Amino acid sequence: MPLVFLAPLFAAGATLVVVPWLVHQIRRPEREPMRFSSVMFIPKSDQRIIERRRLQHLLLMALRMATFLMLAFAFSRPFLAGRLASEESGSAADHVIMLDTSFSMGAEGRFEAAIERATEIINGINAPGASDASERVALLTFASSPRVLAALEAEDDVLAGSSEAARAALTGASLSEESTNYASAIARAGEILARNVDRDSDEAKPSGSPDAGDDRRRIIHVISDFQSAGLSAGEIHRKLPPFIELRPVDVGGHASDESGGNRSVVDIAVREIAGDKLRIQAKIKNWSESDSHDGRVRLIVGEKTVVENEFAVGPRNATQTSFEVEIQGRSRVEGRVEIGADELPIDDRRWFAWGAPRARSVLLIADPKPEVRWPASWFLTHAINPGADLPWETATVGQKDFAARLLNDPVRPDVVMACDLKGMSEGAATSLLDYAAGGGSVLLALNSSFEADALNERLLDDLSLRSEGLLRAGASPRRFSLLSWLDLDHQIFAPFRGAQYNDFSQIRFYNYHRIGPTAGMAEGEGFAGMNVLARLEGLQSGEKFPAIIEVAHGQGNFIIWTFGFELAMTNLPKDVRSLPIVQQTLRHLTGAADERLHWVIGETLHGAVRPSPSDDLWRLVEPGEASRELTGAELARFLALPMRRSGIESWSAAGDGVASSVAINLDSRESDPQRVAPEEFVHRFMSVRPDETSSLVAGDHSQEADAEGLAEGLAGGRELGRWFIGAMFALLLVECWYAPRLVR
């Protein structure tokens, strides 16, 4: 049982043991000869007492040195590596080989070494000649998700579990462009080895389960470079059952700096600047621990190098470089930023795409209010049109003309905003409901002119809501309510998620409508469409009413502000927070926030396009693939799948010359060469405590007893840091008791 250290650099702290020795040397009294006339008055000193006192001081110094030594060992995380009891037996075994295919394995020689090690493991496993003592093997590749290439057993495959099947499957393993996720792969391998364990019944288990009559060993071989990025920080990993052994096979090596190190393009941003130009900014990271690097970075548009820049970056540092390219006729621009090849070429480029944002039409319904200097329509119009770079086109119409505008206008508005209304007419309410039911989005601000009965009858009853009228009969700046809660996870409040931005204590609401679910229906019950996004204080202590409500209706939705966006009801229009709230609300309602142009492998493109589930054909071009035609329903299913390859992906409706495209890139965190020690990896995933085994194999007492026996074989495989800390505190207590006695 060898003793290893999971953080060996902290063991250098053991040199602190010289501190107590130095202190004792400094405090040692110097002996100088002193002239004295007579020694008759000086008492005799017993040499034995002197020697005993010297020994006591040496013991005190040893206590203090041991305390420092225990502290250094505790921080270095000593781990007593044990061996499974089943490993020492000669029983047959079930093996699962986990082969890492994440793109970091593409560094020089890593994947080839991994294939070689997997081949050695397979060749060392007995071919199934006799069924009573045969060994079986399964092959699983993993990156962001696991994939079984060779099963351990299958009813319709007589070769399942054989070395021949695993060896044949290994020839089909290839590198991916995905990042690493160890937890999901370990969990999948554990399921393969323990899938027949039934926790909920006491029925007899098949031979694959670890009952008292089954002495087969179960072993997982993890062949990887053990990148730290594959282990999420702070994530609690599920432990493997104690009857499964984990064997790491490290192919990462330790010579990244000697072979030149790795540089990568880790981020890219594209924005339009004045003069019909694009500014493309790229971030280049040097992952080397010791070497600085310089080189050239290229901007490639349409497979043609447009601009080249020089860059220089220090060890474990990053630098930015920028390019400018002209926009030809507001057309889409696609390309990549690329640096020279290094030991990991796949992360030396990053793709980008740009397209002029589609203008979204906003229809504002507002009745004239000449008596009000700054009506709600004035604030809303200025909030969504402060500059030409916002993707909204607004038009204003009165309540009387709204229905006719919807019927006669050939272009359906993307969103309707209703404010400054003098009550709610039946025609306007019906038009709003029909518009939302057909897939439209409505933002409704309720000012003080709305009467509760008419509002309920004409609009809110159809939305399963009900108004109890205004909170106060008259509004006054001296009486106000504050926001008591916000749903900061909602997109509308995304700009306020930081602690320094979410202070709404200065926003005052002088009056608002008390709106809730239909009588007898609690919030969220009876219908699935209601979502309260913000709440306001009531008149009574603990009383709360919704401030912002989102409710579905047909294929569309409503967002209802229970207050009017006017100074008579709130000071929000004068606050700087009003701009992001209004703009984020419109982005949410129009879907403009979903128009992302840069995505990461593993994400789904469900928000990039919303094809109608019809038989209309779409033309899709994937990275590195030829174009193909899909129906709207097929395209929607395809976009719901995680992306697997980097590059430019584009699509367009058949017969429509306008194409949309997005850039798909690698997860840059996978480029970080920081690694986790194999011992630490095993410690995170293996069960080593007997008290953990009962929950893993509960339901069968014979299995539980067997698991405890196996756990005893693992009892030495424990992290001993807590024991060293306990010993340090014990030594401190002894030192605190012993030192004053020497002084006396």
XYZ file of C-alpha atoms in Angstrom, residues 250-721:
472
model
C -2.298 8.370 -18.533
C -1.234 9.231 -22.102
C -1.017 12.998 -21.556
C 2.732 13.135 -21.131
C 4.616 15.996 -19.488
C 6.526 17.556 -22.381
C 4.181 20.152 -23.813
C 6.686 22.969 -23.349
C 9.534 20.913 -24.802
C 7.523 20.266 -27.957
C 6.697 23.943 -28.462
C 3.558 24.313 -26.328
C 0.080 25.158 -27.484
C -1.412 28.455 -28.614
C -5.049 28.828 -29.538
C -7.622 31.366 -30.665
C -9.971 31.247 -27.671
C -12.507 33.975 -28.446
C -13.796 36.123 -31.292
C -16.145 39.105 -31.474
C -17.621 40.865 -34.500
C -19.320 44.246 -34.535
C -20.254 46.835 -37.096
C -18.449 50.189 -37.016
C -18.940 53.411 -38.912
C -18.354 53.442 -42.648
C -19.912 50.056 -43.487
C -17.060 48.150 -41.903
C -16.759 45.244 -39.530
C -14.278 45.088 -36.681
C -13.227 41.533 -35.856
C -11.396 41.051 -32.566
C -9.704 37.776 -31.719
C -8.129 36.647 -28.454
C -5.015 34.465 -28.644
C -3.924 32.457 -25.601
C -0.490 30.976 -24.908
C -0.951 27.885 -22.744
C 2.775 27.272 -22.215
C 4.036 27.519 -18.651
C 7.478 28.904 -19.490
C 7.863 29.976 -23.128
C 6.800 33.188 -24.861
C 5.605 32.969 -28.438
C 5.197 35.278 -31.390
C 3.868 34.708 -34.860
C 1.355 35.837 -37.439
C -2.428 35.681 -37.320
C -4.540 35.740 -40.486
C -8.070 36.888 -41.232
C -9.569 34.563 -43.845
C -12.852 35.488 -45.570
C -14.226 33.183 -48.238
C -11.051 31.025 -48.113
C -8.976 34.085 -49.028
C -6.481 35.734 -46.665
C -7.569 39.353 -46.290
C -5.261 40.717 -43.566
C -2.294 39.441 -41.528
C -1.199 40.769 -38.141
C 1.733 39.968 -35.893
C 1.295 38.919 -32.276
C 3.479 38.199 -29.257
C 2.243 36.636 -26.034
C 3.954 35.580 -22.814
C 3.575 32.281 -20.925
C 0.041 31.617 -19.598
C -0.994 34.963 -21.033
C -3.365 36.216 -23.719
C -3.352 39.006 -26.261
C -5.938 40.558 -28.556
C -5.687 41.428 -32.208
C -8.221 43.200 -34.416
C -9.033 43.400 -38.114
C -11.313 45.575 -40.201
C -13.149 44.408 -43.291
C -15.606 46.239 -45.520
C -19.204 45.102 -45.858
C -20.239 44.637 -49.452
C -23.889 45.638 -49.849
C -24.821 44.630 -46.279
C -24.318 40.989 -47.269
C -23.374 38.260 -44.824
C -19.708 37.892 -43.936
C -18.241 34.515 -42.966
C -14.692 33.445 -42.278
C -12.150 32.533 -39.635
C -9.126 33.846 -37.740
C -6.147 31.489 -37.865
C -2.644 31.268 -36.402
C 0.287 29.037 -37.330
C 0.109 25.330 -36.520
C 1.496 24.022 -33.222
C 1.287 20.757 -31.262
C -2.550 20.951 -31.219
C -3.566 22.336 -34.651
C -7.341 21.961 -34.240
C -7.683 24.951 -31.860
C -5.525 27.295 -33.972
C -8.568 28.803 -35.726
C -11.910 30.271 -34.765
C -14.861 30.863 -37.062
C -17.114 33.903 -37.247
C -20.288 34.949 -39.058
C -22.036 38.290 -39.353
C -25.298 39.399 -40.855
C -27.234 42.629 -40.629
C -29.888 42.181 -37.925
C -33.387 41.824 -39.287
C -35.555 44.802 -38.481
C -38.447 43.930 -36.162
C -41.716 45.792 -36.584
C -43.304 47.192 -33.415
C -46.867 48.528 -33.501
C -47.590 50.957 -30.660
C -51.256 51.409 -29.665
C -51.794 54.718 -27.848
C -54.707 57.096 -27.524
C -53.869 60.811 -27.689
C -53.299 62.427 -24.288
C -52.687 66.118 -24.880
C -53.156 66.889 -21.189
C -50.094 64.772 -20.255
C -46.703 66.311 -21.019
C -44.816 63.000 -21.129
C -47.208 60.122 -21.800
C -46.128 56.474 -21.694
C -45.922 56.326 -25.501
C -43.271 59.090 -25.432
C -41.085 57.182 -22.981
C -41.479 53.851 -24.823
C -40.754 55.373 -28.233
C -37.563 56.992 -26.973
C -36.529 53.834 -25.100
C -36.534 51.653 -28.212
C -35.203 54.197 -30.728
C -32.276 56.031 -29.108
C -30.032 55.104 -32.066
C -30.063 53.520 -35.486
C -28.322 50.344 -34.287
C -31.424 48.886 -32.587
C -33.348 46.347 -34.700
C -36.852 47.831 -34.323
C -39.115 49.827 -36.603
C -42.013 51.478 -34.813
C -45.398 52.740 -35.935
C -48.130 54.293 -33.772
C -51.864 53.781 -34.150
C -54.891 54.720 -32.046
C -57.090 52.176 -30.299
C -59.968 52.792 -32.734
C -57.796 52.094 -35.796
C -55.898 49.101 -34.397
C -58.215 46.372 -35.699
C -58.343 47.877 -39.181
C -54.542 48.196 -39.215
C -54.108 44.503 -38.448
C -56.586 43.507 -41.171
C -55.305 45.782 -43.927
C -51.568 45.825 -43.302
C -49.920 43.060 -45.412
C -46.983 42.884 -42.983
C -47.912 41.465 -39.583
C -46.116 43.300 -36.722
C -43.644 41.282 -34.685
C -44.912 42.757 -31.419
C -47.736 45.021 -30.289
C -47.270 47.461 -27.389
C -50.426 48.904 -25.813
C -50.175 51.940 -23.524
C -51.942 55.265 -22.869
C -55.268 53.575 -23.576
C -58.441 55.251 -22.353
C -59.966 52.021 -21.156
C -60.194 48.841 -23.247
C -62.788 48.702 -26.040
C -64.284 45.359 -27.041
C -62.899 45.641 -30.558
C -59.342 46.355 -29.371
C -59.466 43.530 -26.807
C -60.732 41.031 -29.392
C -58.047 42.102 -31.873
C -55.296 41.708 -29.244
C -56.510 38.223 -28.289
C -56.790 37.107 -31.922
C -53.359 38.525 -32.723
C -51.749 36.666 -29.781
C -53.629 33.429 -30.504
C -52.144 33.477 -34.012
C -48.597 33.639 -32.672
C -48.196 37.349 -31.908
C -46.617 38.924 -28.830
C -48.226 41.730 -26.816
C -46.810 44.117 -24.208
C -49.685 45.686 -22.258
C -49.144 48.518 -19.744
C -52.227 49.131 -17.562
C -52.686 52.760 -16.642
C -55.186 54.150 -14.170
C -57.961 54.630 -16.789
C -58.712 50.892 -16.940
C -61.827 49.854 -15.042
C -61.537 46.445 -13.404
C -64.913 45.040 -14.521
C -64.499 46.000 -18.182
C -60.873 44.823 -18.211
C -61.845 41.431 -16.757
C -64.777 40.884 -19.071
C -63.095 41.947 -22.306
C -59.534 40.696 -21.860
C -58.341 39.139 -18.605
C -60.994 36.397 -18.343
C -59.674 34.888 -21.591
C -56.184 34.855 -20.047
C -57.399 33.193 -16.798
C -56.534 36.383 -14.907
C -58.618 38.765 -12.869
C -58.179 42.347 -11.672
C -59.352 43.531 -8.268
C -58.886 47.159 -9.246
C -56.251 49.716 -8.325
C -54.332 49.455 -5.059
C -55.169 53.034 -4.088
C -58.071 55.271 -5.044
C -55.653 58.080 -5.887
C -51.916 58.146 -6.549
C -49.565 60.334 -4.527
C -45.748 60.530 -4.594
C -45.787 60.394 -0.792
C -47.310 56.893 -0.773
C -45.575 54.253 -2.807
C -44.731 50.549 -3.011
C -41.390 48.922 -3.827
C -40.458 45.814 -5.753
C -40.194 42.858 -3.388
C -38.943 40.203 -5.814
C -37.551 39.828 -9.352
C -37.023 36.698 -11.442
C -33.395 37.421 -12.296
C -33.179 34.145 -14.223
C -35.585 35.516 -16.819
C -34.152 37.092 -19.943
C -35.847 40.441 -19.256
C -33.707 40.978 -16.162
C -30.495 39.481 -17.554
C -28.603 42.843 -17.414
C -29.269 43.060 -13.657
C -27.930 39.675 -12.529
C -24.790 41.103 -10.971
C -24.996 42.221 -7.354
C -23.907 45.735 -8.311
C -26.815 46.158 -10.770
C -29.884 44.604 -9.119
C -30.657 47.357 -6.599
C -34.213 48.528 -7.375
C -34.804 50.219 -4.014
C -35.139 53.650 -5.662
C -37.902 52.536 -8.053
C -41.246 53.627 -6.615
C -44.744 52.623 -7.694
C -47.457 55.067 -6.632
C -50.314 52.890 -7.875
C -50.920 49.661 -9.765
C -53.603 47.109 -10.602
C -54.010 44.151 -8.262
C -54.046 41.250 -10.727
C -53.920 37.535 -10.020
C -55.259 34.224 -11.248
C -58.956 33.661 -11.736
C -60.839 33.260 -8.445
C -60.295 29.831 -6.912
C -57.130 29.231 -8.905
C -53.674 29.537 -7.361
C -50.796 30.889 -9.364
C -49.439 28.304 -11.744
C -52.485 26.016 -11.250
C -55.269 25.385 -13.723
C -53.240 26.514 -16.713
C -49.566 26.264 -17.550
C -49.057 29.636 -19.192
C -48.770 32.103 -16.277
C -45.389 33.246 -15.047
C -44.894 36.068 -12.508
C -41.651 37.904 -13.284
C -41.762 40.597 -10.561
C -43.773 41.351 -7.424
C -44.767 44.521 -5.584
C -45.462 45.229 -1.930
C -49.092 45.565 -0.863
C -50.722 47.753 1.772
C -50.625 45.044 4.452
C -47.500 43.425 5.847
C -46.605 40.351 3.779
C -49.108 41.260 1.064
C -47.650 40.989 -2.449
C -49.077 41.489 -5.927
C -47.573 40.820 -9.374
C -45.825 43.716 -11.107
C -45.007 41.903 -14.373
C -46.878 38.844 -15.630
C -46.147 36.674 -18.662
C -49.044 34.539 -19.826
C -49.421 32.329 -22.888
C -52.418 32.623 -25.186
C -52.776 30.333 -28.179
C -49.483 30.294 -30.061
C -48.452 33.700 -28.718
C -48.097 35.403 -25.356
C -48.797 38.535 -23.324
C -46.497 40.423 -20.987
C -48.637 42.566 -18.712
C -47.288 45.451 -16.661
C -49.775 46.014 -13.844
C -48.666 49.659 -13.768
C -48.729 52.340 -16.422
C -45.365 53.413 -17.839
C -46.045 57.017 -16.874
C -44.853 59.342 -14.123
C -48.266 59.440 -12.462
C -47.903 55.748 -11.498
C -44.140 55.176 -11.186
C -40.772 56.905 -11.434
C -39.367 54.004 -13.478
C -39.477 55.932 -16.830
C -36.994 58.473 -15.402
C -34.606 55.788 -14.135
C -31.737 54.458 -16.264
C -32.945 50.897 -15.617
C -36.004 51.535 -17.767
C -34.015 51.355 -21.020
C -32.664 47.800 -20.572
C -36.008 46.614 -19.163
C -37.955 47.872 -22.193
C -35.349 46.709 -24.701
C -34.926 43.271 -23.114
C -38.702 42.852 -23.019
C -38.906 43.552 -26.745
C -35.987 41.230 -27.458
C -37.769 38.509 -25.545
C -41.107 39.080 -27.275
C -39.683 39.375 -30.802
C -37.124 36.596 -30.455
C -34.304 38.993 -31.334
C -32.271 37.708 -28.379
C -32.182 34.255 -29.977
C -30.327 35.488 -33.071
C -26.950 34.259 -31.923
C -24.333 33.955 -34.634
C -21.602 32.225 -32.607
C -22.157 28.840 -30.988
C -20.044 26.200 -29.253
C -19.847 22.499 -30.106
C -22.275 20.582 -27.910
C -24.961 23.287 -27.987
C -28.155 23.041 -30.029
C -29.295 25.541 -32.650
C -32.920 25.485 -31.542
C -33.030 29.284 -31.205
C -31.205 30.144 -34.428
C -34.181 29.511 -36.722
C -37.837 28.614 -36.189
C -38.922 26.631 -39.251
C -42.630 25.999 -39.519
C -43.544 22.297 -39.205
C -44.636 22.121 -42.857
C -43.557 20.285 -45.971
C -41.735 23.362 -47.312
C -38.157 22.469 -48.211
C -35.083 23.978 -46.624
C -31.524 23.759 -47.900
C -28.971 22.942 -45.170
C -25.170 23.052 -45.443
C -23.207 21.594 -42.514
C -19.470 22.234 -41.917
C -17.475 20.185 -44.392
C -20.589 18.576 -45.928
C -22.520 18.971 -49.159
C -25.899 20.719 -49.085
C -29.047 18.693 -48.559
C -32.768 19.411 -48.539
C -35.008 18.939 -45.504
C -38.612 19.692 -44.673
C -39.380 22.190 -41.934
C -40.132 19.404 -39.458
C -36.890 17.569 -40.326
C -34.866 20.767 -39.963
C -36.430 21.465 -36.565
C -35.481 17.954 -35.357
C -31.956 18.382 -36.715
C -31.456 21.716 -34.945
C -32.447 20.091 -31.646
C -29.367 17.822 -31.839
C -26.025 18.897 -30.310
C -23.494 20.216 -32.827
C -20.448 18.028 -33.378
C -18.205 19.879 -35.895
C -16.742 23.373 -36.071
C -17.176 25.634 -39.066
C -19.953 27.570 -40.793
C -23.447 26.099 -40.884
C -26.003 27.747 -43.195
C -29.585 27.189 -44.262
C -32.191 28.849 -46.438
C -35.727 28.182 -47.560
C -35.762 26.439 -50.941
C -36.336 29.015 -53.653
C -35.299 31.850 -51.318
C -31.943 33.388 -52.160
C -31.480 34.754 -48.624
C -29.369 32.396 -46.508
C -28.729 32.428 -42.772
C -25.521 31.153 -41.235
C -23.882 30.674 -37.851
C -20.315 29.999 -36.719
C -19.665 26.873 -34.625
C -16.451 26.736 -32.580
C -14.586 24.526 -30.135
C -14.942 24.891 -26.393
C -11.740 26.815 -25.640
C -11.535 25.451 -22.072
C -10.428 22.097 -23.494
C -7.224 23.733 -24.785
C -5.983 24.311 -21.233
C -3.224 21.717 -20.592
C -3.714 21.785 -16.818
C -4.088 18.178 -15.736
C -5.361 16.234 -12.747
C -3.179 13.532 -11.228
C -4.446 9.994 -11.911
C -4.468 9.346 -8.148
C -6.739 12.366 -7.631
C -8.966 11.173 -10.484
C -9.387 7.760 -8.858
C -10.055 9.368 -5.479
C -12.912 11.458 -6.937
C -14.821 8.586 -8.471
C -14.079 5.478 -6.407
C -15.995 4.451 -3.296
C -13.592 3.873 -0.430
C -15.681 4.046 2.737
C -17.667 1.120 4.083
C -20.496 3.446 5.186
C -21.022 4.525 1.549
C -21.586 1.024 0.276
C -24.954 0.361 1.896
C -26.810 2.913 -0.211
C -25.145 1.668 -3.366
C -26.183 -1.949 -3.027
C -29.208 -1.639 -0.744
C -31.991 -4.154 -1.084
C -29.951 -7.342 -0.751
C -28.272 -8.081 2.585
C -25.929 -10.636 1.103
C -24.750 -8.076 -1.446
C -24.347 -5.477 1.286
C -22.153 -7.796 3.342
C -20.117 -8.665 0.261
C -19.722 -4.973 -0.574
C -18.498 -4.254 2.944
C -15.923 -6.985 2.550
C -14.754 -5.423 -0.669
C -14.685 -2.017 0.984
C -12.338 -3.394 3.653
C -9.902 -4.143 0.860
C -10.170 -0.493 -0.065
C -9.896 0.765 3.515
C -6.215 1.635 2.992
C -7.119 3.666 -0.073
C -7.985 6.775 1.886
C -6.920 10.361 1.959
C -5.081 10.851 5.256
C -5.079 14.650 5.385
